[in-house]
Short mmCIF file of C-alpha atoms in Angstrom, two decimals:
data_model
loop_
_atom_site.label_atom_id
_atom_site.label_comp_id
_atom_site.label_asym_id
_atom_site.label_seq_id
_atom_site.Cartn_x
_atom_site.Cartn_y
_atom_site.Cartn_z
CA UNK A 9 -30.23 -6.44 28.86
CA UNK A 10 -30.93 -5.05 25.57
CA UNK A 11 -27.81 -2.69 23.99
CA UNK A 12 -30.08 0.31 22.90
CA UNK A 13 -27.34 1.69 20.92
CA UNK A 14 -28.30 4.12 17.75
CA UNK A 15 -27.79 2.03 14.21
CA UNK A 16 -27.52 3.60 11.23
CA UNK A 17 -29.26 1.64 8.22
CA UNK A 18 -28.20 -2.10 9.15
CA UNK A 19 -30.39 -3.40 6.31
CA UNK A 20 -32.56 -5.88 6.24
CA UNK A 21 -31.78 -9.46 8.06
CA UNK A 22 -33.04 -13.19 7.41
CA UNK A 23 -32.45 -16.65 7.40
CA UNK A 24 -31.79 -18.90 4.41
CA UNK A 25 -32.79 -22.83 5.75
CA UNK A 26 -31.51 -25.51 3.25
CA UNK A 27 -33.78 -28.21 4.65
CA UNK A 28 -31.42 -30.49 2.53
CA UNK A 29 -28.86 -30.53 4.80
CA UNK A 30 -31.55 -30.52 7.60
CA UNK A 31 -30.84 -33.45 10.13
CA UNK A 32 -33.69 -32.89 12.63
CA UNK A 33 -31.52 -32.85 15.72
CA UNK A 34 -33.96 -29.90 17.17
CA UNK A 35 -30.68 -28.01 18.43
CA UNK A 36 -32.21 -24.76 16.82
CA UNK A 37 -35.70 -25.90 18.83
CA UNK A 38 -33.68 -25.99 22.10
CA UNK A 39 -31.42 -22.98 21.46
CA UNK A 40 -34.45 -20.59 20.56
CA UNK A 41 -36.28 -21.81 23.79
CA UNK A 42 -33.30 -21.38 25.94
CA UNK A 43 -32.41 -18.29 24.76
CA UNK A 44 -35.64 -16.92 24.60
CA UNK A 45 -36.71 -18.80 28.19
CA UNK A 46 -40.18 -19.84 26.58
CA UNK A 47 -42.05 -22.66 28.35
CA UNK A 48 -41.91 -25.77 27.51
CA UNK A 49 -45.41 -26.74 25.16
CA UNK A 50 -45.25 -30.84 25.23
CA UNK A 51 -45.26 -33.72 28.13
CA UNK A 52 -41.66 -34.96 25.89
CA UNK A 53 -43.64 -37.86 24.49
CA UNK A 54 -43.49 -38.07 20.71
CA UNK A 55 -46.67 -37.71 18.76
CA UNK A 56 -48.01 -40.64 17.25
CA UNK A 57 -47.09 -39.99 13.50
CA UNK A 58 -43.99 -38.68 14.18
CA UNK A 59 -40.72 -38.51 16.17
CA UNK A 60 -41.40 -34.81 16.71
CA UNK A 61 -43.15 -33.86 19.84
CA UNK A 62 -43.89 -29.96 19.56
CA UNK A 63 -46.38 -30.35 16.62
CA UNK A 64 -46.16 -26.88 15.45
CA UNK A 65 -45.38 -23.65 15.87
CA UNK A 66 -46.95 -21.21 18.70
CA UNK A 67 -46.49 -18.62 20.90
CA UNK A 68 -44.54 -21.42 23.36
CA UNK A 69 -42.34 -23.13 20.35
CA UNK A 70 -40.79 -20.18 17.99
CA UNK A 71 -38.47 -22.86 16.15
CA UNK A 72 -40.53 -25.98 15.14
CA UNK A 73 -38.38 -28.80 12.96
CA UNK A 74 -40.95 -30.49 10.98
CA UNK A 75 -40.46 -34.64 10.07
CA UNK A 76 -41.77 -36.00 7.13
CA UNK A 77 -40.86 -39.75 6.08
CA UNK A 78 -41.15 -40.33 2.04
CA UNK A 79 -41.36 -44.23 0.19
CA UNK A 80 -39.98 -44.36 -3.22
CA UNK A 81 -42.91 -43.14 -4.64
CA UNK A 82 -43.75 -40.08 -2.61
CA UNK A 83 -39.86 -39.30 -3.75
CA UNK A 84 -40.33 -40.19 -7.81
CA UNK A 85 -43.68 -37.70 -7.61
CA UNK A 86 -41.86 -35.05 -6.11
CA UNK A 87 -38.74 -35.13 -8.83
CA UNK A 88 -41.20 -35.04 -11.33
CA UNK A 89 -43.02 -32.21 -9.73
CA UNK A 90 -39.74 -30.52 -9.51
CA UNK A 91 -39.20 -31.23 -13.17
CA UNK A 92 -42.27 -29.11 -14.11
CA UNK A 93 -41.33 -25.99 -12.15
CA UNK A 94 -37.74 -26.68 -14.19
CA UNK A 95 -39.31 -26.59 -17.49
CA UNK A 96 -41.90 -23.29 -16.59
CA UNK A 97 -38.40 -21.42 -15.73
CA UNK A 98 -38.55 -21.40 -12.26
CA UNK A 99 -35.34 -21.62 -10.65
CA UNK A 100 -33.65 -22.94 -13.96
CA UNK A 101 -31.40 -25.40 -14.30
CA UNK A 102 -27.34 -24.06 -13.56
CA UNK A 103 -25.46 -22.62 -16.37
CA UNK A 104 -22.55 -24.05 -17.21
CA UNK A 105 -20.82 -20.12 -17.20
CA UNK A 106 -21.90 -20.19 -13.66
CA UNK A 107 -19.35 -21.26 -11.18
CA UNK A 108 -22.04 -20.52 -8.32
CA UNK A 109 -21.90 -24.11 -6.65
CA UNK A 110 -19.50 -25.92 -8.18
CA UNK A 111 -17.06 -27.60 -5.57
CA UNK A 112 -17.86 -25.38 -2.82
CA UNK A 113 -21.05 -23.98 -1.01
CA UNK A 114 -21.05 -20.96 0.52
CA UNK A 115 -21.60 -20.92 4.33
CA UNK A 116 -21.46 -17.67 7.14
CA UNK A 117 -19.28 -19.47 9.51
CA UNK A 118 -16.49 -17.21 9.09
CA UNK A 119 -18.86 -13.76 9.57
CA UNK A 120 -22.27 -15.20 10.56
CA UNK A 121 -23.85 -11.41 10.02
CA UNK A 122 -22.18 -11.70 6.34
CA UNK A 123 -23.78 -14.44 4.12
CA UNK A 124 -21.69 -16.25 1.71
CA UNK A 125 -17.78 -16.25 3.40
CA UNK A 126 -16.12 -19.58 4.17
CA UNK A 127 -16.59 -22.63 2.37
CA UNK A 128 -17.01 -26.01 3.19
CA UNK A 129 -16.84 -29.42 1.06
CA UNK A 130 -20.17 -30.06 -1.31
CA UNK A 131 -19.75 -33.60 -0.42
CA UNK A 132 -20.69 -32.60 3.74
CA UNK A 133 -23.70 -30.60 2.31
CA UNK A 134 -24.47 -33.33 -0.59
CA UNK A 135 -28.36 -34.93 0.44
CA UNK A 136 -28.53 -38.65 0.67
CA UNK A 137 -29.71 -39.68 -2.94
CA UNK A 138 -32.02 -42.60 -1.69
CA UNK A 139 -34.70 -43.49 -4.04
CA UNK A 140 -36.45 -45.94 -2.05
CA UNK A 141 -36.75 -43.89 1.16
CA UNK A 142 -35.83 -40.33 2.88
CA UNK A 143 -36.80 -38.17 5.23
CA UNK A 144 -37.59 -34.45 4.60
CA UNK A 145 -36.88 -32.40 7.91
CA UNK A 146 -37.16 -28.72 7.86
CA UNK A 147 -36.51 -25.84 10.63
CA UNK A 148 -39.76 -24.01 10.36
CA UNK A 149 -40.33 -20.04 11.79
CA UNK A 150 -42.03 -17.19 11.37
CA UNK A 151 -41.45 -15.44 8.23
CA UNK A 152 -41.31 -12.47 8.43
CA UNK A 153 -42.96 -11.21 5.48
CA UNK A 154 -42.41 -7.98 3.24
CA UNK A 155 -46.15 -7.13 3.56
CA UNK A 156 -47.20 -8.64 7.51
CA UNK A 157 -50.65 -9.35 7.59
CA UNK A 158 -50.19 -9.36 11.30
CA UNK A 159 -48.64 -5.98 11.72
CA UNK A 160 -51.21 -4.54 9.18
CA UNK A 161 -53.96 -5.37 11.31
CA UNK A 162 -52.85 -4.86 14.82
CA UNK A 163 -54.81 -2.76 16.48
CA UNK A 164 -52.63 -1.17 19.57
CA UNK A 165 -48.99 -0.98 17.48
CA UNK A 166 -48.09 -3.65 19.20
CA UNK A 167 -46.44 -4.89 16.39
CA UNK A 168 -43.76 -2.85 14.68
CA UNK A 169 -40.94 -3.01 11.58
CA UNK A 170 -37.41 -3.23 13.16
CA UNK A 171 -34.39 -1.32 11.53
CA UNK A 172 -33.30 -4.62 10.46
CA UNK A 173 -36.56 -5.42 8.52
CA UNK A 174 -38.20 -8.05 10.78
CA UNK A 175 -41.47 -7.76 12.95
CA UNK A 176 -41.62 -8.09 16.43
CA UNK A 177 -44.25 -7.93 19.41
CA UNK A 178 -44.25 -5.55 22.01
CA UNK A 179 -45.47 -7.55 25.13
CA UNK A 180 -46.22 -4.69 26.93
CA UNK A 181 -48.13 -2.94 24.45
CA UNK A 182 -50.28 -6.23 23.03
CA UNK A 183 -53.40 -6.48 24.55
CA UNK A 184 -54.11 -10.26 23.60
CA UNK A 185 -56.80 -9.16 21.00
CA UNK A 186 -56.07 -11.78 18.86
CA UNK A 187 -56.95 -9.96 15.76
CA UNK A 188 -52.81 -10.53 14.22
CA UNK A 189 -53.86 -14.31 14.51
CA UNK A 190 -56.12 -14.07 12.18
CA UNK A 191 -53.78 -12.11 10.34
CA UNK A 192 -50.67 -14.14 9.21
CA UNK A 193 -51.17 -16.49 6.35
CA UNK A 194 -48.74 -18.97 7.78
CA UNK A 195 -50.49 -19.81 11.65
CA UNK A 196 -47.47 -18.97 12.98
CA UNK A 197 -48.27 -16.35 15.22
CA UNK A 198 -50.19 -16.88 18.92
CA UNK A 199 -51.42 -16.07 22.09
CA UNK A 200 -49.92 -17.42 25.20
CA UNK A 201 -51.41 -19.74 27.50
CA UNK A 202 -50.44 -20.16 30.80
CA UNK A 203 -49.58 -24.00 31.44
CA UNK A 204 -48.32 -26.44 33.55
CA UNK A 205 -44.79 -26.00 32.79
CA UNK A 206 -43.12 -22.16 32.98
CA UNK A 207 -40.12 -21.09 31.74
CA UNK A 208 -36.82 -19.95 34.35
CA UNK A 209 -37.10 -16.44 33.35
CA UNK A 210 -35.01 -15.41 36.05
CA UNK A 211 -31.06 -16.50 35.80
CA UNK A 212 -30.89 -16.15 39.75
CA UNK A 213 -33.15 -19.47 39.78
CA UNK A 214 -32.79 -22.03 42.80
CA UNK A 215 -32.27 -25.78 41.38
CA UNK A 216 -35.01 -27.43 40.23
CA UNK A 217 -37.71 -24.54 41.07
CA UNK A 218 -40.29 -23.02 37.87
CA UNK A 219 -40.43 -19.61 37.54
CA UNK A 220 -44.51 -18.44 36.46
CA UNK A 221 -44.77 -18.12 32.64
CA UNK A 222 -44.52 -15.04 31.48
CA UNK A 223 -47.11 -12.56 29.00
CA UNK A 224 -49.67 -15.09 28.90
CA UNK A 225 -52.52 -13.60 26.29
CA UNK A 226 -49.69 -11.84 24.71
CA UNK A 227 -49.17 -12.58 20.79
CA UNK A 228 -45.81 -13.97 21.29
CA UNK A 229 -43.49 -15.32 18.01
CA UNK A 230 -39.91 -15.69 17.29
CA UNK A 231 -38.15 -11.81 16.73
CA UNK A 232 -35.40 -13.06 14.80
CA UNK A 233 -33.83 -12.84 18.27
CA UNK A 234 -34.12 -8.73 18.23
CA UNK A 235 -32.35 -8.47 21.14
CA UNK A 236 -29.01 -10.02 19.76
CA UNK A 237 -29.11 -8.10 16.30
CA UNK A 238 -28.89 -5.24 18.61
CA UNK A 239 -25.59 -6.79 19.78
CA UNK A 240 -24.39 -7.79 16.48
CA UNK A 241 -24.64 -11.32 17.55
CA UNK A 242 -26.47 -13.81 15.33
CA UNK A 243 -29.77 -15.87 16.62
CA UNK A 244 -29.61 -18.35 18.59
CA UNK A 245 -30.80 -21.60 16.06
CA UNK A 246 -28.18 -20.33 13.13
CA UNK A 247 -25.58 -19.89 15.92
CA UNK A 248 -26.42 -23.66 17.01
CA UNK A 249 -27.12 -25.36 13.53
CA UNK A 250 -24.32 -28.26 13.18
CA UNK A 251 -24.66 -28.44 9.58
CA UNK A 252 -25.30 -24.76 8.60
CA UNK A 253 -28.64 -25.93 7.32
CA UNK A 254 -30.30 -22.40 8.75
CA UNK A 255 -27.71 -19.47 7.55
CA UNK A 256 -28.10 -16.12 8.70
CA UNK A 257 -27.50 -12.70 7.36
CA UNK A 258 -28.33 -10.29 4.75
CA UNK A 259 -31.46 -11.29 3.04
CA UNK A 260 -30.12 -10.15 -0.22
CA UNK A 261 -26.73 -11.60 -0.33
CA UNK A 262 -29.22 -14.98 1.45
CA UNK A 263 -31.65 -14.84 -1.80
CA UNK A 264 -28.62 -15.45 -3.70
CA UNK A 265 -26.97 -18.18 -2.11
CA UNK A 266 -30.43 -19.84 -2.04
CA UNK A 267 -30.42 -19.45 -6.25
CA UNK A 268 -26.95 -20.75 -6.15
CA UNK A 269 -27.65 -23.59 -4.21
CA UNK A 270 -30.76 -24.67 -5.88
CA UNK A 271 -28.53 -24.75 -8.91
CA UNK A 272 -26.60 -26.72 -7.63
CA UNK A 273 -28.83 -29.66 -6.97
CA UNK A 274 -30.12 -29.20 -10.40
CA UNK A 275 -27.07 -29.75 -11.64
CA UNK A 276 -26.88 -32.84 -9.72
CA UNK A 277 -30.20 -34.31 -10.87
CA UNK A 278 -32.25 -33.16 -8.02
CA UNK A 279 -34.94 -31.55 -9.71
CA UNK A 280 -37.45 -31.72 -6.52
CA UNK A 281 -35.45 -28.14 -5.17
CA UNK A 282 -36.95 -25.33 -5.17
CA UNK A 283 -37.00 -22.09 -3.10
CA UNK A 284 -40.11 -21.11 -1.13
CA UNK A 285 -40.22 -17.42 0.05
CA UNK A 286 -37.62 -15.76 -2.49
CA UNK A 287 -40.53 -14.61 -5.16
CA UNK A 288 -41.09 -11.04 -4.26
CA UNK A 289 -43.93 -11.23 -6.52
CA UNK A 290 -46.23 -13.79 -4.30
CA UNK A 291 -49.11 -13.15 -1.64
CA UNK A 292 -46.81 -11.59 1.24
CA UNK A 293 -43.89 -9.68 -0.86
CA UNK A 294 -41.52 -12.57 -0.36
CA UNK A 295 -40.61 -13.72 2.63
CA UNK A 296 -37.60 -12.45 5.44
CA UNK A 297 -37.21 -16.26 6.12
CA UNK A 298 -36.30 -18.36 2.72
CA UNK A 299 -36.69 -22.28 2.32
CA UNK A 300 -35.07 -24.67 0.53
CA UNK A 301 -37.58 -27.47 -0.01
CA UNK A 302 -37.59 -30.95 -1.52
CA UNK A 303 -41.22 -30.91 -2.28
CA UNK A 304 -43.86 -29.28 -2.78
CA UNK A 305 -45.12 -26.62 -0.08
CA UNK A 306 -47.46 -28.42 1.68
CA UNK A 307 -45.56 -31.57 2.12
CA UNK A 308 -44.18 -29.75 4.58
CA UNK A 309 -47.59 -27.88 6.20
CA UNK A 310 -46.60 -24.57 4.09
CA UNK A 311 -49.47 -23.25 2.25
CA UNK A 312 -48.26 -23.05 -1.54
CA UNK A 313 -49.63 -19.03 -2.28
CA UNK A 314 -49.65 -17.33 0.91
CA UNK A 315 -51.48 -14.14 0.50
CA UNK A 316 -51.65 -11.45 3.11
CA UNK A 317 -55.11 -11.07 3.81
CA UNK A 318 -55.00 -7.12 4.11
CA UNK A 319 -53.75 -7.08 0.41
CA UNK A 320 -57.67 -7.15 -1.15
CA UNK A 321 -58.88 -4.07 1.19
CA UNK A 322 -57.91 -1.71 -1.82
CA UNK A 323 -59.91 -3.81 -4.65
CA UNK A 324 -62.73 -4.29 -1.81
CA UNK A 325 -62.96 -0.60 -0.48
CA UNK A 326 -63.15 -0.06 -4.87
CA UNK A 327 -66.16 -1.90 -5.02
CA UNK A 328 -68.09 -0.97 -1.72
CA UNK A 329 -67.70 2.73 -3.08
CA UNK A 330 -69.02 1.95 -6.27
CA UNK A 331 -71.97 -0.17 -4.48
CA UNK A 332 -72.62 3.09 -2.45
CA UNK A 333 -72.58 5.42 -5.67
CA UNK A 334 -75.14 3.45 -6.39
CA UNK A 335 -77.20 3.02 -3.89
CA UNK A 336 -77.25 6.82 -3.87
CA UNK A 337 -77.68 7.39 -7.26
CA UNK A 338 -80.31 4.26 -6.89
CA UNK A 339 -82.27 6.72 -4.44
CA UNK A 340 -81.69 9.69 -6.34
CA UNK A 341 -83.40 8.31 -9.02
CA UNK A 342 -85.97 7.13 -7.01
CA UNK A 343 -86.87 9.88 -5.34
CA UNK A 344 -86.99 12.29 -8.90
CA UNK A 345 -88.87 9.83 -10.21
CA UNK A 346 -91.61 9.92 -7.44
CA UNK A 347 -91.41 13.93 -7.38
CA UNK A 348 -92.87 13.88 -11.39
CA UNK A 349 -95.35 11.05 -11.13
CA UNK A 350 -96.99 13.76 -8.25
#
């Protein structure tokens, strides 16, 4: 049951994923579903161009780890790729003043709601430096943008800013319009469908019996696990991670990290990293949820400028009141004109 105790200012929360240190075991996948008791979305057969079998995310799958293999020269296009965003400035290579991930990288094992205590050895967080093959695997969820396309266009306030700075549905208040689909820039939000297979959403379960699946044509995606912020416990895929590759806590103190580890791998000669999410200057605001990438965006099915589509209504609602000034003046004229011809 969810602790409705008062809070006072908790700031906002995030995630930081290094998909570097990514090793596509899917514990996060399992953890969220389990957690979250969301049906199951796949027959368990892997997909034909991949060893994942969820595909995506949806309103079933809230957690989706995303396999990509890479040949030698998939790899040599994306360090030179990387080199490019190195030599516009952005992130920059490490300073040598900076002791910011030298040795050590910062993990939240110690306090998981407190990014950036405990250490751990850079050679258990080093990637595999193979130049003929690799693969790229990265924990994908929702975002949770600064400016939500999704909660800017839902229609009932079904969708609503928590105190810790994430979105979140209100099942009981959607009513399955659809319209925050459309919204989100990312596809990451949808409605429920009501399959084969149905979650136990009942704890008091007999063995082996399916329990019907819950808000189907309800806009369901992940909350950032609401309910156990509200407990001061952190979600359930950081809090089952085995590598820390998906770190939770304070976005601010995670934007930094993800600078310092970025750095890091510069140092190192991995030029491909880069940060996806931590530019508060891009289409959404920046991003609650901040990636760690090897490659370019949509190597891994991220779009590379996401722009929330509710951000043009004030350049748009500009021009259709200067089209209507003129129409009327347009008909003004038209009509005075008329008036002296008689």
């Amino acid at each position: 049951m969810i602790n409705l105790r008062e809070h006072s200012h908790p700031g906002r929360k995030g995630f930081f994923t290094d998909t570097s240190i990514c090793i596509g075991c899917k514990a996060c996948e399992v953890a969220c579903k389990e957690w979250n008791r969301n049906p199951a979305d796949s027959s368990w057969e892997l997909s034909e161009s991949s060893y994942d079998n969820t595909g995506q995310l949806g309103a079933d799958t809230w957690r989706h780890v995303a396999f990509v293999e890479q040949g030698r020269e998939q790899i040599e296009q994306a360090r030179e790729s990387g080199r490019r965003l190195v030599n516009l400035g952005m992130p920059s290579r490490a300073n040598p003043a900076d002791k910011a991930g030298q040795g050590t990288v910062p993990v939240s094992h110690a306090s998981p709601t407190k990014a950036g205590q405990g250490t751990v050895p850079a050679s258990l967080t080093a990637p595999p430096d193979t130049p003929d093959f690799r693969w790229l695997m990265s924990s994908d969820v929702c975002k949770h943008c600064t400016n939500a396309g999704c909660l800017d266009v839902c229609p009932t306030g079904a969708l609503f800013r928590s105190e810790f700075g994430t979105v979140v549905v209100q099942a009981d208040v959607c009513n399955g319009c659809g319209t925050c689909v459309a919204g989100c820039p990312f596809g990451v939000i949808e409605r429920r469908k009501d399959g084969l297979v149905a979650p136990k959403t009942n704890r008091d379960f007999t063995a082996g019996e399916q329990a019907p699946t819950t808000n189907v044509g309800v806009a369901q995606k992940c909350t950032l696990c609401y309910d156990r912020l509200l407990d001061d416990e952190t979600p359930a895929c950081a809090k089952t991670c085995p590598t820390t590759s998906i770190k939770f806590g304070d976005h601010s103190d995670l934007a930094d990290l993800a600078r310092a580890r970025v750095r890091e791998l510069h140092a190192q000669g991995l030029t491909e990293a880069r940060l996806y999410g931590a530019n508060p200057n891009d289409g959404v605001g920046g991003t609650g949820s901040i990636f760690l990438l090897l490659d370019e965006p949509e190597v891994y099915g991220l779009p590379p400028d996401p722009r929330v589509p509710t951000a043009d209504l004030p350049r748009m609602f500009d021009r259709a009141s200067l089209a209507a000034v003129g129409m009327i003046a347009g008909v003004v004229l038209a009509f005075l004109t008329g008036r002296r011809r008689r």
